[in-house]
Short mmCIF file of C-alpha atoms in Angstrom, two decimals:
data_model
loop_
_atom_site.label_atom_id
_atom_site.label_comp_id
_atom_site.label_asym_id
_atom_site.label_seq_id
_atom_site.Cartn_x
_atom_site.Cartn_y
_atom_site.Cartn_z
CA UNK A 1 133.75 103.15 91.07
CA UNK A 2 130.15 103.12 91.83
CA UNK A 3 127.68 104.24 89.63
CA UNK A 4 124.23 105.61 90.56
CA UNK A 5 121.66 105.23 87.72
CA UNK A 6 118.34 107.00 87.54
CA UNK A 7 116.11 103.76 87.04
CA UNK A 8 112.61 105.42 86.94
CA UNK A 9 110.86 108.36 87.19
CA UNK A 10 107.40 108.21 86.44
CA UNK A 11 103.36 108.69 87.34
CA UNK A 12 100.74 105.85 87.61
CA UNK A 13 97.12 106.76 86.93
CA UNK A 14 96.40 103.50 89.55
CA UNK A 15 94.66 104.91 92.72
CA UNK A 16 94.89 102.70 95.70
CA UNK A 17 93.13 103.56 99.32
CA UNK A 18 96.66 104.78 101.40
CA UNK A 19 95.80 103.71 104.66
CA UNK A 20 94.74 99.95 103.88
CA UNK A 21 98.28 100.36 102.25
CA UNK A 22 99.79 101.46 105.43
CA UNK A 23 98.12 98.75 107.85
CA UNK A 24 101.61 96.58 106.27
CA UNK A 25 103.91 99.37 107.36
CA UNK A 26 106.50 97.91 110.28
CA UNK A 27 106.61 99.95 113.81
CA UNK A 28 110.38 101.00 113.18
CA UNK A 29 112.28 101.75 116.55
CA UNK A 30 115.27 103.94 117.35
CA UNK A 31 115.76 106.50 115.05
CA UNK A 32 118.85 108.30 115.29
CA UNK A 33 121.11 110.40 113.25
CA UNK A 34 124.30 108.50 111.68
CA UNK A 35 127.45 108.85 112.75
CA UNK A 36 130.38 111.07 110.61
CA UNK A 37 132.32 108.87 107.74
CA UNK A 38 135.05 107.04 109.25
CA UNK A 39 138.25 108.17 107.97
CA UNK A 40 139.36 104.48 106.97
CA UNK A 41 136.60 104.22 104.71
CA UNK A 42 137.57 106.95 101.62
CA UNK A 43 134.66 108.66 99.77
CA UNK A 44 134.45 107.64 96.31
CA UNK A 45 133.80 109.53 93.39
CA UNK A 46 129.77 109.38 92.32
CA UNK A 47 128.65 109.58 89.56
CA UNK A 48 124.68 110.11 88.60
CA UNK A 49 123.83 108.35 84.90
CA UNK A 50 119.74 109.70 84.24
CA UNK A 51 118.18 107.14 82.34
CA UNK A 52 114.39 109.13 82.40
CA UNK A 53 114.37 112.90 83.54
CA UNK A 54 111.92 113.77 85.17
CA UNK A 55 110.54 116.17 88.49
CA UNK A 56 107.93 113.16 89.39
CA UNK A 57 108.40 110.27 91.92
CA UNK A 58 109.28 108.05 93.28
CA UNK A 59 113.15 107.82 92.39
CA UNK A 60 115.01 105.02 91.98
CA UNK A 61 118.73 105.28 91.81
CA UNK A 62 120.82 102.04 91.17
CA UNK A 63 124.08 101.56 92.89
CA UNK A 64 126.93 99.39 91.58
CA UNK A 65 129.90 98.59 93.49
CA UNK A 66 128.88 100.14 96.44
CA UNK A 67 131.69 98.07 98.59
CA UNK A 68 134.79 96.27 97.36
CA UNK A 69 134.81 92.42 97.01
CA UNK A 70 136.88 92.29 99.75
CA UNK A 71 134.14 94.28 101.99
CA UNK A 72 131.80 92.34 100.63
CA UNK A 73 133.24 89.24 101.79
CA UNK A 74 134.16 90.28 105.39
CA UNK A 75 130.63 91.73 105.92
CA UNK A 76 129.05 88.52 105.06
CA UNK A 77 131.35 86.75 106.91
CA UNK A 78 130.68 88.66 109.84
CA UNK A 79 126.59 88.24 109.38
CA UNK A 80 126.81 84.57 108.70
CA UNK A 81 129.10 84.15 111.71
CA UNK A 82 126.89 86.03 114.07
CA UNK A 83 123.76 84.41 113.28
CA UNK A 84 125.35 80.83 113.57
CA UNK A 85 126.54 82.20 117.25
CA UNK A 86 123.11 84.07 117.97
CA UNK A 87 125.23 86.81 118.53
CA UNK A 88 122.67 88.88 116.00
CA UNK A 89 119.61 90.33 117.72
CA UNK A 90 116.37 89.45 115.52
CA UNK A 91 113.65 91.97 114.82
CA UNK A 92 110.55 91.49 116.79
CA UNK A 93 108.83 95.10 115.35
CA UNK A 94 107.78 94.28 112.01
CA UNK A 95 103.90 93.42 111.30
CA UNK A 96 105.09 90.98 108.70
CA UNK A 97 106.38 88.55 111.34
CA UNK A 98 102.41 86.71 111.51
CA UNK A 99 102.87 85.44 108.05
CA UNK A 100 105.66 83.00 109.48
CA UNK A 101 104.58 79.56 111.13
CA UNK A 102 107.36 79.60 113.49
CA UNK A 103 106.23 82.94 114.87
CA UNK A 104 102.47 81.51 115.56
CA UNK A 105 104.00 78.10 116.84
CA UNK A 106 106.38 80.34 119.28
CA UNK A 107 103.25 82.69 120.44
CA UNK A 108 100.74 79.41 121.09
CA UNK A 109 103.67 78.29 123.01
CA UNK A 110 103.95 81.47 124.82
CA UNK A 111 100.40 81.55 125.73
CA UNK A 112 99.94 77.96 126.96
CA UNK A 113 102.60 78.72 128.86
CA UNK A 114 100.21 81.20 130.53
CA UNK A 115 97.27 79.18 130.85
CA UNK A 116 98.98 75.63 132.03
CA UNK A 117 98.99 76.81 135.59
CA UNK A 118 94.98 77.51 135.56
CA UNK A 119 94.29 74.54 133.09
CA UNK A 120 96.06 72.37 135.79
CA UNK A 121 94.30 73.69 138.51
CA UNK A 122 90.65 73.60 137.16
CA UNK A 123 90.24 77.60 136.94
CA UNK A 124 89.54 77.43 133.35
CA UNK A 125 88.14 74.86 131.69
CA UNK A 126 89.98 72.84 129.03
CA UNK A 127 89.89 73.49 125.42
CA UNK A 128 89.98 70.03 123.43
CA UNK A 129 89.16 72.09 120.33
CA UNK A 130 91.77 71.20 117.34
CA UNK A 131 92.10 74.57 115.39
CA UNK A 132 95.27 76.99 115.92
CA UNK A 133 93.22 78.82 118.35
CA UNK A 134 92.59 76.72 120.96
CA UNK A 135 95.91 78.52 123.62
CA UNK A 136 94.35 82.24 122.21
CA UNK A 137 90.70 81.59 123.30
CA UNK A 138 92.35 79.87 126.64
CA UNK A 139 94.00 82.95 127.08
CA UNK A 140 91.16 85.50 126.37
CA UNK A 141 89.13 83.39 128.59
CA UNK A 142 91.68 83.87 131.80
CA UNK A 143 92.01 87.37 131.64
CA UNK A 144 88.20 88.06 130.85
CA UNK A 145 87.38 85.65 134.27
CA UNK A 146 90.51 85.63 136.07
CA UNK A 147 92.20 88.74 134.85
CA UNK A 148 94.05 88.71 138.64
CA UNK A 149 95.39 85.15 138.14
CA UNK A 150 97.90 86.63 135.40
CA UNK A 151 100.80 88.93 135.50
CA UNK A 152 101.01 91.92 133.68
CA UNK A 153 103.70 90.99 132.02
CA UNK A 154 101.61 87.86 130.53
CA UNK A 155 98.59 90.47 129.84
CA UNK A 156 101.11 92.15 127.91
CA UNK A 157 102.49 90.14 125.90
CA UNK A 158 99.16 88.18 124.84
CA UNK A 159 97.73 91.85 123.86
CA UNK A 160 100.76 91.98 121.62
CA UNK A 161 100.01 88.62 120.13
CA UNK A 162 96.21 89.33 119.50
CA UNK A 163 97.28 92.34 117.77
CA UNK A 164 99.82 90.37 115.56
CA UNK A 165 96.87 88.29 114.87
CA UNK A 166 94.82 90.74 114.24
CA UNK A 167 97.07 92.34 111.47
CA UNK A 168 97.16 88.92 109.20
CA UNK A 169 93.06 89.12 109.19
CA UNK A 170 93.52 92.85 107.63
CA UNK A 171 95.84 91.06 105.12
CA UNK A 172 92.99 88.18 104.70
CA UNK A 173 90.28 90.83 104.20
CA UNK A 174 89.40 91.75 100.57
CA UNK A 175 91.57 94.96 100.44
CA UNK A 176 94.53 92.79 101.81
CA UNK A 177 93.96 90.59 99.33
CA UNK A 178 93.76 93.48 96.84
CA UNK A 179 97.07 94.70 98.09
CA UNK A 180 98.96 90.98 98.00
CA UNK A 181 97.24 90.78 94.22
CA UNK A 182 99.92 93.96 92.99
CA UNK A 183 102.70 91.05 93.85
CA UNK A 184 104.80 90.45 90.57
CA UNK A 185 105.09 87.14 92.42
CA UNK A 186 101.81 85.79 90.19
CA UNK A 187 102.08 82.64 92.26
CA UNK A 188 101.04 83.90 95.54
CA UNK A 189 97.46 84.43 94.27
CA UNK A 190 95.25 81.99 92.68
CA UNK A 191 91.77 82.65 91.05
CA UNK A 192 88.79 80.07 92.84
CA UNK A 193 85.84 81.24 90.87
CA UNK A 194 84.82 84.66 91.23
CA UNK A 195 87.47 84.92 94.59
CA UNK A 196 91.21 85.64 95.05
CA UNK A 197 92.53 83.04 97.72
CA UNK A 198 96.24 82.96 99.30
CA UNK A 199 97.97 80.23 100.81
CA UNK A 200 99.07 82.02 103.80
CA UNK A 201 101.05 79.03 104.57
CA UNK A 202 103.07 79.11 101.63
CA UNK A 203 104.21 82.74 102.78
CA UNK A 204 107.67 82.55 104.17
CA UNK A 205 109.08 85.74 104.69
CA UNK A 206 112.56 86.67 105.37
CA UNK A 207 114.48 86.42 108.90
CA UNK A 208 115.45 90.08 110.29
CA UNK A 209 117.75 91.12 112.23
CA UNK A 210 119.41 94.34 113.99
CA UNK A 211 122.87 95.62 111.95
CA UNK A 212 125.26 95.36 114.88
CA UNK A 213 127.75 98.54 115.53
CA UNK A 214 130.60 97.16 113.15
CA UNK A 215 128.44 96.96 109.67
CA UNK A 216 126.91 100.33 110.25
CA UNK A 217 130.50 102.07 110.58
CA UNK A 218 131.05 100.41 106.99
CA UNK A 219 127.36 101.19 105.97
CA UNK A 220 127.12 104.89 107.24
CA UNK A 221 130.07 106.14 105.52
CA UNK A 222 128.11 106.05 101.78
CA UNK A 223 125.46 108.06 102.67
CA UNK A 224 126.77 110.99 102.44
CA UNK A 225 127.81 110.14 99.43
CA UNK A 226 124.86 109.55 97.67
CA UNK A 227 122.68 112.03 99.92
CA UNK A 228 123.26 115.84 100.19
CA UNK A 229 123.35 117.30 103.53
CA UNK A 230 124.77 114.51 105.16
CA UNK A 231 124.32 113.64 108.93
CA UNK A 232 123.07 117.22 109.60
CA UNK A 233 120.28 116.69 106.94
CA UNK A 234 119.45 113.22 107.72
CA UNK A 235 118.45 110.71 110.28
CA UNK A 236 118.30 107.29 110.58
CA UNK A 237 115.42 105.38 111.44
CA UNK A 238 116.07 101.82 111.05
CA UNK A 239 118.96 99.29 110.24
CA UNK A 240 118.07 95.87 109.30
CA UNK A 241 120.00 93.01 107.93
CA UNK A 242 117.57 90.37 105.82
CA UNK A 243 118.20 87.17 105.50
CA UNK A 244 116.26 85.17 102.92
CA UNK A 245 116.36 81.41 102.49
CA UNK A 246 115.19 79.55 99.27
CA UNK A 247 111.00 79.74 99.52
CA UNK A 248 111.21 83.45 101.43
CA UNK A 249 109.57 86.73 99.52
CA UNK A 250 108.53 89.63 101.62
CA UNK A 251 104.81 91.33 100.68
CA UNK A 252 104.31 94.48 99.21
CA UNK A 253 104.39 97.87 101.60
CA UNK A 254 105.67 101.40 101.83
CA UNK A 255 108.52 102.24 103.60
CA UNK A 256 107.87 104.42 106.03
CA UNK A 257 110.64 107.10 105.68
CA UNK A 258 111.97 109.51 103.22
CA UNK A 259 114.52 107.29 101.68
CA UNK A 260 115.60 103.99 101.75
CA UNK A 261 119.08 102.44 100.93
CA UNK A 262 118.93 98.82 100.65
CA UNK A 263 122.28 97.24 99.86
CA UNK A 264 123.11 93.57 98.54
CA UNK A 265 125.61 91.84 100.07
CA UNK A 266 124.77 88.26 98.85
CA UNK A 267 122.40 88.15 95.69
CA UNK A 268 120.88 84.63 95.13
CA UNK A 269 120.94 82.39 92.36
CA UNK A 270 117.60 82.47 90.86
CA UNK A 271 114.35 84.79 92.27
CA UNK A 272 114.86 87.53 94.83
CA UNK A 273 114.20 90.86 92.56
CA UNK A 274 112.88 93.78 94.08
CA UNK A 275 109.69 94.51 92.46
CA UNK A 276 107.95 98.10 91.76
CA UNK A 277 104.34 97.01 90.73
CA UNK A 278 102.69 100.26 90.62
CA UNK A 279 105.40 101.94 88.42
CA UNK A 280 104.56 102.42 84.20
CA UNK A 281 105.98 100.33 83.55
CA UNK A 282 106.31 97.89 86.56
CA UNK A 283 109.87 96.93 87.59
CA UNK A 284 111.64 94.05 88.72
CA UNK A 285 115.21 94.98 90.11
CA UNK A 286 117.71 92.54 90.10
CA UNK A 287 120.23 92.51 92.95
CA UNK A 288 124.25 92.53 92.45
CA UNK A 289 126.91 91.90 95.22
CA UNK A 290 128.20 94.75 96.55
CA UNK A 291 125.56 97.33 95.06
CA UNK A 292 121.88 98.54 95.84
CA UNK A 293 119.20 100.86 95.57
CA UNK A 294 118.65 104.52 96.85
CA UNK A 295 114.80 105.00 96.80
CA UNK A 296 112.11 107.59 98.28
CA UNK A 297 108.87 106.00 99.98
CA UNK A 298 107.70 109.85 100.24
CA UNK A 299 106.67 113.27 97.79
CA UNK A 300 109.01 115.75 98.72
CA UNK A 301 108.02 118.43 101.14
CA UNK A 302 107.82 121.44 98.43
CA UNK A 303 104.90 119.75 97.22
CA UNK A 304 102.29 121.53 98.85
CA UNK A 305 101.10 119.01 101.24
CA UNK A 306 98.52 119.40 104.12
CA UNK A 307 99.99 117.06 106.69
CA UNK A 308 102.50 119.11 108.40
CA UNK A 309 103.74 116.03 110.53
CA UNK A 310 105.89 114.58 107.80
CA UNK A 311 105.93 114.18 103.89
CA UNK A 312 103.35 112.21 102.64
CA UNK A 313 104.07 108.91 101.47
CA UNK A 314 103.51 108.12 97.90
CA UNK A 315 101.84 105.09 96.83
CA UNK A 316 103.63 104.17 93.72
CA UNK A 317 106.78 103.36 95.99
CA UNK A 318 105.07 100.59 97.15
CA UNK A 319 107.28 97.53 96.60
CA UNK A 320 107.92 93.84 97.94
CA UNK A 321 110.79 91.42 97.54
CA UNK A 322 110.40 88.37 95.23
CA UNK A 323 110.07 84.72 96.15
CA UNK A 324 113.83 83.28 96.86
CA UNK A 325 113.74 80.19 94.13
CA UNK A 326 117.11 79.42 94.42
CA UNK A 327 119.88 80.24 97.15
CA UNK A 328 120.04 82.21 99.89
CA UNK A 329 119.70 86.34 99.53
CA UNK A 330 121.33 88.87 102.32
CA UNK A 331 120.58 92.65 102.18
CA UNK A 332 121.05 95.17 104.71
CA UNK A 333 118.01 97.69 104.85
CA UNK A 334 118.43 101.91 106.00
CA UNK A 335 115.85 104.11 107.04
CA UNK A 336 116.35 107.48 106.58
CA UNK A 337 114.12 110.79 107.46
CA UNK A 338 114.90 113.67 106.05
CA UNK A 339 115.24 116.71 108.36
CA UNK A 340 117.07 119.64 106.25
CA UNK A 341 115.84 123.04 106.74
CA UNK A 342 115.74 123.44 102.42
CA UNK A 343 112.31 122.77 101.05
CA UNK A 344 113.26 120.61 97.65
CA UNK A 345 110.37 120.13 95.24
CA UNK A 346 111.62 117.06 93.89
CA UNK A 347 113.85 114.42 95.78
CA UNK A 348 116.75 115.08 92.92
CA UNK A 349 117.56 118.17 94.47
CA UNK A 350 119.20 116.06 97.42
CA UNK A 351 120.78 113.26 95.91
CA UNK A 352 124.78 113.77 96.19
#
């Protein structure tokens, strides 16, 4: 049976500048609405257990047995199996991507790749700098002097990488660093006089990776479940599997969408809670097999908000995922928007 618990309910006197907050917020792709509950998979009863009542947000509702053991075990069969086989397609959307070596040893590849042709030639000269920006400032140079020596495609894709770069110096700025300070991961910051400093090495973050067509048929079907209005009421905007390694975290942000469901299907042995800073009191989450968390990243629209272009996110749902100490973690993240024609005044009115 699962079990949906009302894990916190309450307001934070803590005000924080929302859009240095949103700079961290991924570019989520391909929204769509989810597909009707598969008749294989039967609904099971919910039940909703309030541990605080109260009309304030954010809401988080814990889930408990949200699969059986035996789901549990084909579905991370099926995601270990696929990314062993590359037959997973990674996530190339979310701003959090910088943080990870690979990424920046992948792009400097990508954009010597660019420049070798006109380095070989003599059209640029050669950069025998030995910093990590040396193929950037190649680049720059080419398509400032030689901007018809390189494909669009190339100009393209080194715009995308500047912008990449650009995002980890908002994060290295004194409001990121006021932002990566809320971690419950006390680690991550250290104290060098009167300064906060990061070891943006140290940050590993966690590999991502599109939920291929047979997980969401298992996924989709407890939605409605938990969510009134079903697919008529709400639409999906992203599906992500994580994958977290021993030495991964991810940094604190706000979801953009309504609600999120993020579902465990392999917890790890020590670390890996999911962490509510801004909350009174903070919380660290702890993650079961086979359960999750229904949360809202948003106030609800009855609210009397100014932005008519969607619900306005609320800052105390910011949130990050803890350091990895031990083990390996795998969750499966799900966007959702909501796009019922009832104003609610409180996101309780739509859980199931």
């Amino acid at each position: 049976m699962r079990i949906l618990s009302l894990l916190c309910c309450s307001h934070h006197d803590l005000q924080l500048d929302c859009f240095l907050l949103l700079l961290i917020l991924s570019a989520i792709p391909n929204c769509s609405s989810f597909s009707a509950p598969n008749n294989q998979h039967p609904t099971p009863t919910t039940k909703i257990l309030p541990v605080a009542t109260s009309h304030e947000e954010p809401i988080i509702l814990s889930l408990s047995d949200v699969f059986t053991h035996e789901d549990v075990n084909d579905m991370i069969q099926l995601v270990e199996s696929s990314i062993e086989s590359s037959a997973l397609t990674p996530t190339s959307a979310y701003q959090e991507d910088v943080f990870s070596k690979e990424a920046w040893d992948a792009e400097d590849i990508i954009l010597r790749n660019i420049v070798q042709p006109l380095l070989d030639d003599g059209t640029i000269p050669k950069d025998d700098s030995s910093d990590n920006e040396v193929a950037l400032r190649s680049f720059v140079y080419a398509v400032t002097h030689h901007p018809h020596k390189i494909t669009q495609d190339d100009i393209i894709a080194g715009a995308n990488i500047i912008q990449r770069r650009e995002a980890v110096e908002r994060w290295k700025s004194d409001e990121g660093l006021s932002i990566m300070k809320l971690s419950m991961d006390y680690d991550m910051i250290k104290e060098e006089g009167d300064n906060m400093a990061v070891d943006w090495d140290e940050i590993s973050l966690g590999k991502r990776y599109e939920v291929p067509s047979e997980l969401l048929d298992k996924i989709e079907h407890v939605i409605p479940t938990v969510l009134k209005g079903g697919r008529d009421s709400w639409t999906r905007t992203d599906a992500t599997i994580v994958k977290y390694h021993e030495g991964d975290l991810q940094v604190p942000h706000i979801d953009p969408c309504d609600a999120t469901l993020l579902i465990c299907l392999q917890p790890c042995l020590e670390g890996g809670s999911t962490c509510f800073p801004l909350l009174d009191p903070s919380r660290r989450l702890e993650n079961s097999r086979g359960g999750g968390y229904l949360f809202f990243s948003s106030h609800a629209m009855g609210q009397d908000q100014d932005d008519s272009s969607g619900n306005e996110r609320n800052v105390l749902s910011l949130h990050h995922g803890g350091r990895v100490l031990k083990g390996e973690k795998i969750v499966i993240q799900i966007m959702l928007e909501y796009n019922g024609d009832e104003d609610v005044q409180t996101w309780l009115e739509v859980v199931a």
